[in-house]
Amino acid sequence: MDDRDYVKLKPELMGFRYVGTVPQEARPLLTRAYEDLKRTMGAGWDAQIAAKEICWMNLWQEDEEGDMMELSDKALARELHAWCETAAGQFAEQGAIMDGYGFVVNPVGSKPQVWHVDYTTDAAAIWIPLTQFTDRNATQFITLPESTPEEALEKVASNVDNVDVEALARSVDHFQVHQIVAKPMSVLYMGRGTIHRGISNSGDDNRISFYISLHFIRDYAVYPYYADERSEQAVVNFND
């Protein structure tokens, strides 16, 4: 498929769907990686949770730009990377390119995110809860009717970091706001271009998830929006 075919937002591809569970033999790998990261961060972990902001702990990124953490156990890091490559091939759409993975934490009492699309219009992701996703902590997402006007989709594409949902609502007869609730070690696929946000965590426990981010365009010279910036601005720099 030509790269240009992945540029435009397609309502029928948006949303989350359940695609399976992490195999039993791989579950300790994710748990060990999470525990290693917490040990590596030390007091930084506690400080980040205390800030009450949804935060990303990137362990690997394809473009090696932005902020990344490193696991102290290098053998574990290699094993995790190999598993993520396998998972991307197993759970994502055909043609998906893995461009990053790590953990996302939604601390108790967090601030809600703005509605956004991750990175670019062709971005997708695999989400794996390590703790229960509930109606009090889980991601919300929007699905649009296939009749959504091209102009409305272009407005979303032109500012993926902060989607104007009020303007979007005026452009369509309706859209639906959903929430994904799931058990730990479920595998959830977030389709290309999904408009979503993390909500304030009003539950009793910090929500922990593992993610694998994906894209489909190989040459971003064809991308008409922000071809030079594929890293999310909200990524936390733990090296400051």
CSV table of C-alpha atoms in Angstrom, one decimal:
chain,number,residue,atom,x,y,z
A,1,MET,CA,0.0,0.0,0.0
A,2,ASP,CA,1.2,3.5,-0.8
A,3,ASP,CA,2.2,5.7,2.1
A,4,ARG,CA,-0.4,8.3,1.0
A,5,ASP,CA,-3.1,5.8,1.7
A,6,TYR,CA,-2.4,6.0,5.4
A,7,VAL,CA,-2.5,9.8,5.7
A,8,LYS,CA,-6.2,10.4,5.7
A,9,LEU,CA,-8.3,9.7,8.8
A,10,LYS,CA,-10.8,6.9,8.4
A,11,PRO,CA,-13.7,6.8,10.9
A,12,GLU,CA,-14.2,3.0,10.3
A,13,LEU,CA,-10.6,2.3,11.7
A,14,MET,CA,-11.0,4.4,14.9
A,15,GLY,CA,-11.7,2.9,18.3
A,16,PHE,CA,-10.5,0.2,20.6
A,17,ARG,CA,-11.2,-3.5,20.3
A,18,TYR,CA,-10.3,-6.5,22.4
A,19,VAL,CA,-8.0,-8.8,20.5
A,20,GLY,CA,-7.0,-11.4,23.0
A,21,THR,CA,-4.8,-11.9,26.1
A,22,VAL,CA,-1.1,-12.0,26.8
A,23,PRO,CA,0.1,-15.6,26.7
A,24,GLN,CA,0.6,-17.0,30.2
A,25,GLU,CA,4.4,-17.5,29.6
A,26,ALA,CA,4.8,-13.8,28.6
A,27,ARG,CA,3.0,-12.3,31.5
A,28,PRO,CA,6.0,-12.5,34.0
A,29,LEU,CA,8.1,-10.6,31.4
A,30,LEU,CA,5.9,-7.6,31.5
A,31,THR,CA,5.6,-7.7,35.3
A,32,ARG,CA,9.4,-8.0,35.7
A,33,ALA,CA,10.0,-5.1,33.3
A,34,TYR,CA,7.6,-2.9,35.3
A,35,GLU,CA,9.3,-3.8,38.6
A,36,ASP,CA,12.8,-3.2,37.1
A,37,LEU,CA,11.7,0.2,35.9
A,38,LYS,CA,10.4,1.2,39.3
A,39,ARG,CA,13.6,0.1,40.9
A,40,THR,CA,15.6,2.0,38.3
A,41,MET,CA,13.7,5.2,38.8
A,42,GLY,CA,13.8,5.0,42.6
A,43,ALA,CA,12.6,8.2,44.2
A,44,GLY,CA,11.8,9.6,40.7
A,45,TRP,CA,8.9,7.1,40.5
A,46,ASP,CA,7.4,8.3,43.8
A,47,ALA,CA,7.8,12.0,42.7
A,48,GLN,CA,6.1,11.3,39.4
A,49,ILE,CA,3.1,9.6,41.0
A,50,ALA,CA,2.9,12.5,43.5
A,51,ALA,CA,2.6,14.9,40.6
A,52,LYS,CA,-0.7,13.3,39.8
A,53,GLU,CA,-0.3,13.6,36.0
A,54,ILE,CA,-0.7,10.8,33.4
A,55,CYS,CA,2.8,9.9,32.5
A,56,TRP,CA,4.6,7.9,29.8
A,57,MET,CA,7.7,5.9,30.6
A,58,ASN,CA,9.2,5.2,27.2
A,59,LEU,CA,11.6,2.2,27.1
A,60,TRP,CA,12.3,2.2,23.4
A,61,GLN,CA,11.6,4.4,20.4
A,62,GLU,CA,12.3,3.7,16.8
A,63,ASP,CA,13.6,7.2,16.0
A,64,GLU,CA,15.7,7.4,19.3
A,65,GLU,CA,14.5,10.9,19.9
A,66,GLY,CA,12.6,12.2,22.9
A,67,ASP,CA,13.0,10.8,26.4
A,68,MET,CA,13.6,7.2,27.2
A,69,MET,CA,14.2,5.1,30.3
A,70,GLU,CA,16.4,2.1,30.3
A,71,LEU,CA,15.9,-1.2,32.2
A,72,SER,CA,18.8,-2.1,34.4
A,73,ASP,CA,18.5,-5.8,33.4
A,74,LYS,CA,19.8,-5.8,29.8
A,75,ALA,CA,18.9,-9.4,29.2
A,76,LEU,CA,15.3,-8.6,30.2
A,77,ALA,CA,15.3,-5.6,27.9
A,78,ARG,CA,16.3,-7.7,25.0
A,79,GLU,CA,13.7,-10.3,25.8
A,80,LEU,CA,11.0,-7.6,26.1
A,81,HIS,CA,12.0,-6.1,22.8
A,82,ALA,CA,11.7,-9.4,21.0
A,83,TRP,CA,8.3,-10.1,22.6
A,84,CYS,CA,7.0,-6.6,21.5
A,85,GLU,CA,8.0,-7.3,17.9
A,86,THR,CA,6.1,-10.6,18.1
A,87,ALA,CA,3.1,-9.0,19.7
A,88,ALA,CA,3.0,-6.2,17.1
A,89,GLY,CA,2.9,-8.9,14.3
A,90,GLN,CA,0.3,-10.9,16.1
A,91,PHE,CA,-2.2,-8.3,17.4
A,92,ALA,CA,-1.9,-5.3,15.0
A,93,GLU,CA,-3.1,-4.7,11.5
A,94,GLN,CA,-1.0,-6.0,8.6
A,95,GLY,CA,1.7,-3.5,7.7
A,96,ALA,CA,2.1,-2.0,11.2
A,97,ILE,CA,5.6,-0.7,12.1
A,98,MET,CA,6.5,-0.8,15.8
A,99,ASP,CA,7.9,2.6,16.8
A,100,GLY,CA,7.9,2.5,20.6
A,101,TYR,CA,6.9,0.8,23.8
A,102,GLY,CA,6.8,1.3,27.5
A,103,PHE,CA,4.5,2.0,30.4
A,104,VAL,CA,1.8,4.5,31.0
A,105,VAL,CA,0.6,5.4,34.5
A,106,ASN,CA,-2.6,7.1,35.4
A,107,PRO,CA,-2.1,8.0,39.1
A,108,VAL,CA,-5.0,8.3,41.6
A,109,GLY,CA,-6.3,11.9,41.5
A,110,SER,CA,-4.7,12.7,38.1
A,111,LYS,CA,-5.7,15.5,35.8
A,112,PRO,CA,-7.7,14.5,32.6
A,113,GLN,CA,-6.0,14.8,29.3
A,114,VAL,CA,-7.3,16.8,26.4
A,115,TRP,CA,-8.9,14.9,23.5
A,116,HIS,CA,-6.1,14.0,21.1
A,117,VAL,CA,-4.7,11.6,18.5
A,118,ASP,CA,-1.3,10.1,19.3
A,119,TYR,CA,1.5,11.4,17.1
A,120,THR,CA,0.0,11.3,13.6
A,121,THR,CA,-3.1,10.3,11.6
A,122,ASP,CA,-1.6,6.8,11.0
A,123,ALA,CA,-0.8,6.1,14.6
A,124,ALA,CA,-2.2,3.0,16.3
A,125,ALA,CA,-1.3,1.2,19.5
A,126,ILE,CA,-1.6,-2.0,21.4
A,127,TRP,CA,-2.6,-1.5,25.1
A,128,ILE,CA,-2.1,-4.1,27.8
A,129,PRO,CA,-3.5,-3.4,31.3
A,130,LEU,CA,-1.3,-4.5,34.2
A,131,THR,CA,-4.0,-3.3,36.6
A,132,GLN,CA,-7.7,-3.4,36.1
A,133,PHE,CA,-9.1,-0.8,33.7
A,134,THR,CA,-12.3,0.5,35.3
A,135,ASP,CA,-14.9,3.1,34.6
A,136,ARG,CA,-13.1,5.3,37.1
A,137,ASN,CA,-9.7,5.2,35.5
A,138,ALA,CA,-9.9,3.9,31.9
A,139,THR,CA,-9.3,5.7,28.6
A,140,GLN,CA,-12.2,7.3,26.8
A,141,PHE,CA,-12.4,7.3,23.0
A,142,ILE,CA,-14.6,8.7,20.2
A,143,THR,CA,-16.0,6.8,17.2
A,144,LEU,CA,-17.3,8.8,14.3
A,145,PRO,CA,-19.9,7.9,11.7
A,146,GLU,CA,-18.6,7.0,8.3
A,147,SER,CA,-20.5,9.9,6.9
A,148,THR,CA,-18.2,12.4,8.8
A,149,PRO,CA,-17.4,15.2,6.3
A,150,GLU,CA,-13.9,15.4,4.9
A,151,GLU,CA,-13.5,18.9,6.2
A,152,ALA,CA,-14.2,17.8,9.8
A,153,LEU,CA,-11.6,15.0,9.5
A,154,GLU,CA,-9.1,17.5,8.1
A,155,LYS,CA,-9.6,19.8,11.1
A,156,VAL,CA,-8.8,16.9,13.4
A,157,ALA,CA,-5.7,15.9,11.4
A,158,SER,CA,-4.4,19.5,11.5
A,159,ASN,CA,-4.1,19.5,15.3
A,160,VAL,CA,-3.9,16.0,16.6
A,161,ASP,CA,-2.5,17.2,19.9
A,162,ASN,CA,-5.7,19.0,20.9
A,163,VAL,CA,-8.8,17.9,19.1
A,164,ASP,CA,-11.7,20.5,19.2
A,165,VAL,CA,-14.5,18.1,20.0
A,166,GLU,CA,-17.1,20.9,20.2
A,167,ALA,CA,-16.3,21.9,16.7
A,168,LEU,CA,-16.4,18.2,15.7
A,169,ALA,CA,-19.8,17.8,17.3
A,170,ARG,CA,-21.1,20.7,15.2
A,171,SER,CA,-19.9,19.0,12.0
A,172,VAL,CA,-21.6,15.6,12.4
A,173,ASP,CA,-25.1,14.4,13.3
A,174,HIS,CA,-23.7,12.5,16.2
A,175,PHE,CA,-20.6,10.7,17.5
A,176,GLN,CA,-20.1,8.3,20.3
A,177,VAL,CA,-17.9,8.5,23.4
A,178,HIS,CA,-16.8,5.1,24.7
A,179,GLN,CA,-14.7,3.8,27.5
A,180,ILE,CA,-12.5,0.7,27.5
A,181,VAL,CA,-12.9,-1.4,30.7
A,182,ALA,CA,-10.7,-4.6,30.8
A,183,LYS,CA,-9.0,-7.1,33.0
A,184,PRO,CA,-5.2,-7.2,33.5
A,185,MET,CA,-3.2,-8.8,30.7
A,186,SER,CA,-6.0,-8.2,28.1
A,187,VAL,CA,-4.7,-7.1,24.7
A,188,LEU,CA,-6.5,-4.0,23.3
A,189,TYR,CA,-5.9,-2.6,19.8
A,190,MET,CA,-6.4,1.1,19.3
A,191,GLY,CA,-7.0,1.6,15.6
A,192,ARG,CA,-5.4,4.3,13.4
A,193,GLY,CA,-6.3,7.9,14.2
A,194,THR,CA,-8.4,7.2,17.3
A,195,ILE,CA,-9.4,10.3,19.2
A,196,HIS,CA,-9.0,9.5,22.9
A,197,ARG,CA,-8.0,10.9,26.3
A,198,GLY,CA,-7.0,9.7,29.7
A,199,ILE,CA,-9.5,10.6,32.4
A,200,SER,CA,-9.0,11.7,35.9
A,201,ASN,CA,-8.3,8.5,38.0
A,202,SER,CA,-11.0,8.6,40.7
A,203,GLY,CA,-10.3,5.0,41.7
A,204,ASP,CA,-8.3,3.6,44.6
A,205,ASP,CA,-5.3,2.4,42.7
A,206,ASN,CA,-2.9,3.8,40.1
A,207,ARG,CA,-3.7,2.5,36.7
A,208,ILE,CA,-0.7,0.8,35.0
A,209,SER,CA,-0.6,-0.2,31.4
A,210,PHE,CA,2.0,-1.4,28.9
A,211,TYR,CA,1.8,0.0,25.3
A,212,ILE,CA,3.3,-0.7,22.0
A,213,SER,CA,3.0,2.2,19.6
A,214,LEU,CA,2.7,1.6,15.8
A,215,HIS,CA,2.6,3.5,12.6
A,216,PHE,CA,2.2,2.7,8.9
A,217,ILE,CA,3.8,5.4,6.8
A,218,ARG,CA,7.4,4.7,5.9
A,219,ASP,CA,8.4,8.0,4.3
A,220,TYR,CA,7.0,11.0,6.2
A,221,ALA,CA,8.0,13.3,3.3
A,222,VAL,CA,4.5,12.6,2.0
A,223,TYR,CA,2.8,13.6,5.3
A,224,PRO,CA,1.1,17.0,5.0
A,225,TYR,CA,0.7,17.9,8.6
A,226,TYR,CA,3.7,17.7,11.0
A,227,ALA,CA,6.1,15.4,9.3
A,228,ASP,CA,9.1,16.4,11.4
A,229,GLU,CA,7.5,15.9,14.8
A,230,ARG,CA,6.4,12.4,15.6
A,231,SER,CA,7.1,12.5,19.3
A,232,GLU,CA,4.3,13.4,21.7
A,233,GLN,CA,4.9,16.6,23.6
A,234,ALA,CA,3.6,15.3,26.9
A,235,VAL,CA,6.4,12.7,27.3
A,236,VAL,CA,8.0,13.2,30.7
A,237,ASN,CA,11.8,13.8,30.8
A,238,PHE,CA,13.0,11.7,33.8
A,239,ASN,CA,16.6,12.8,33.2
A,240,ASP,CA,16.0,16.5,34.3
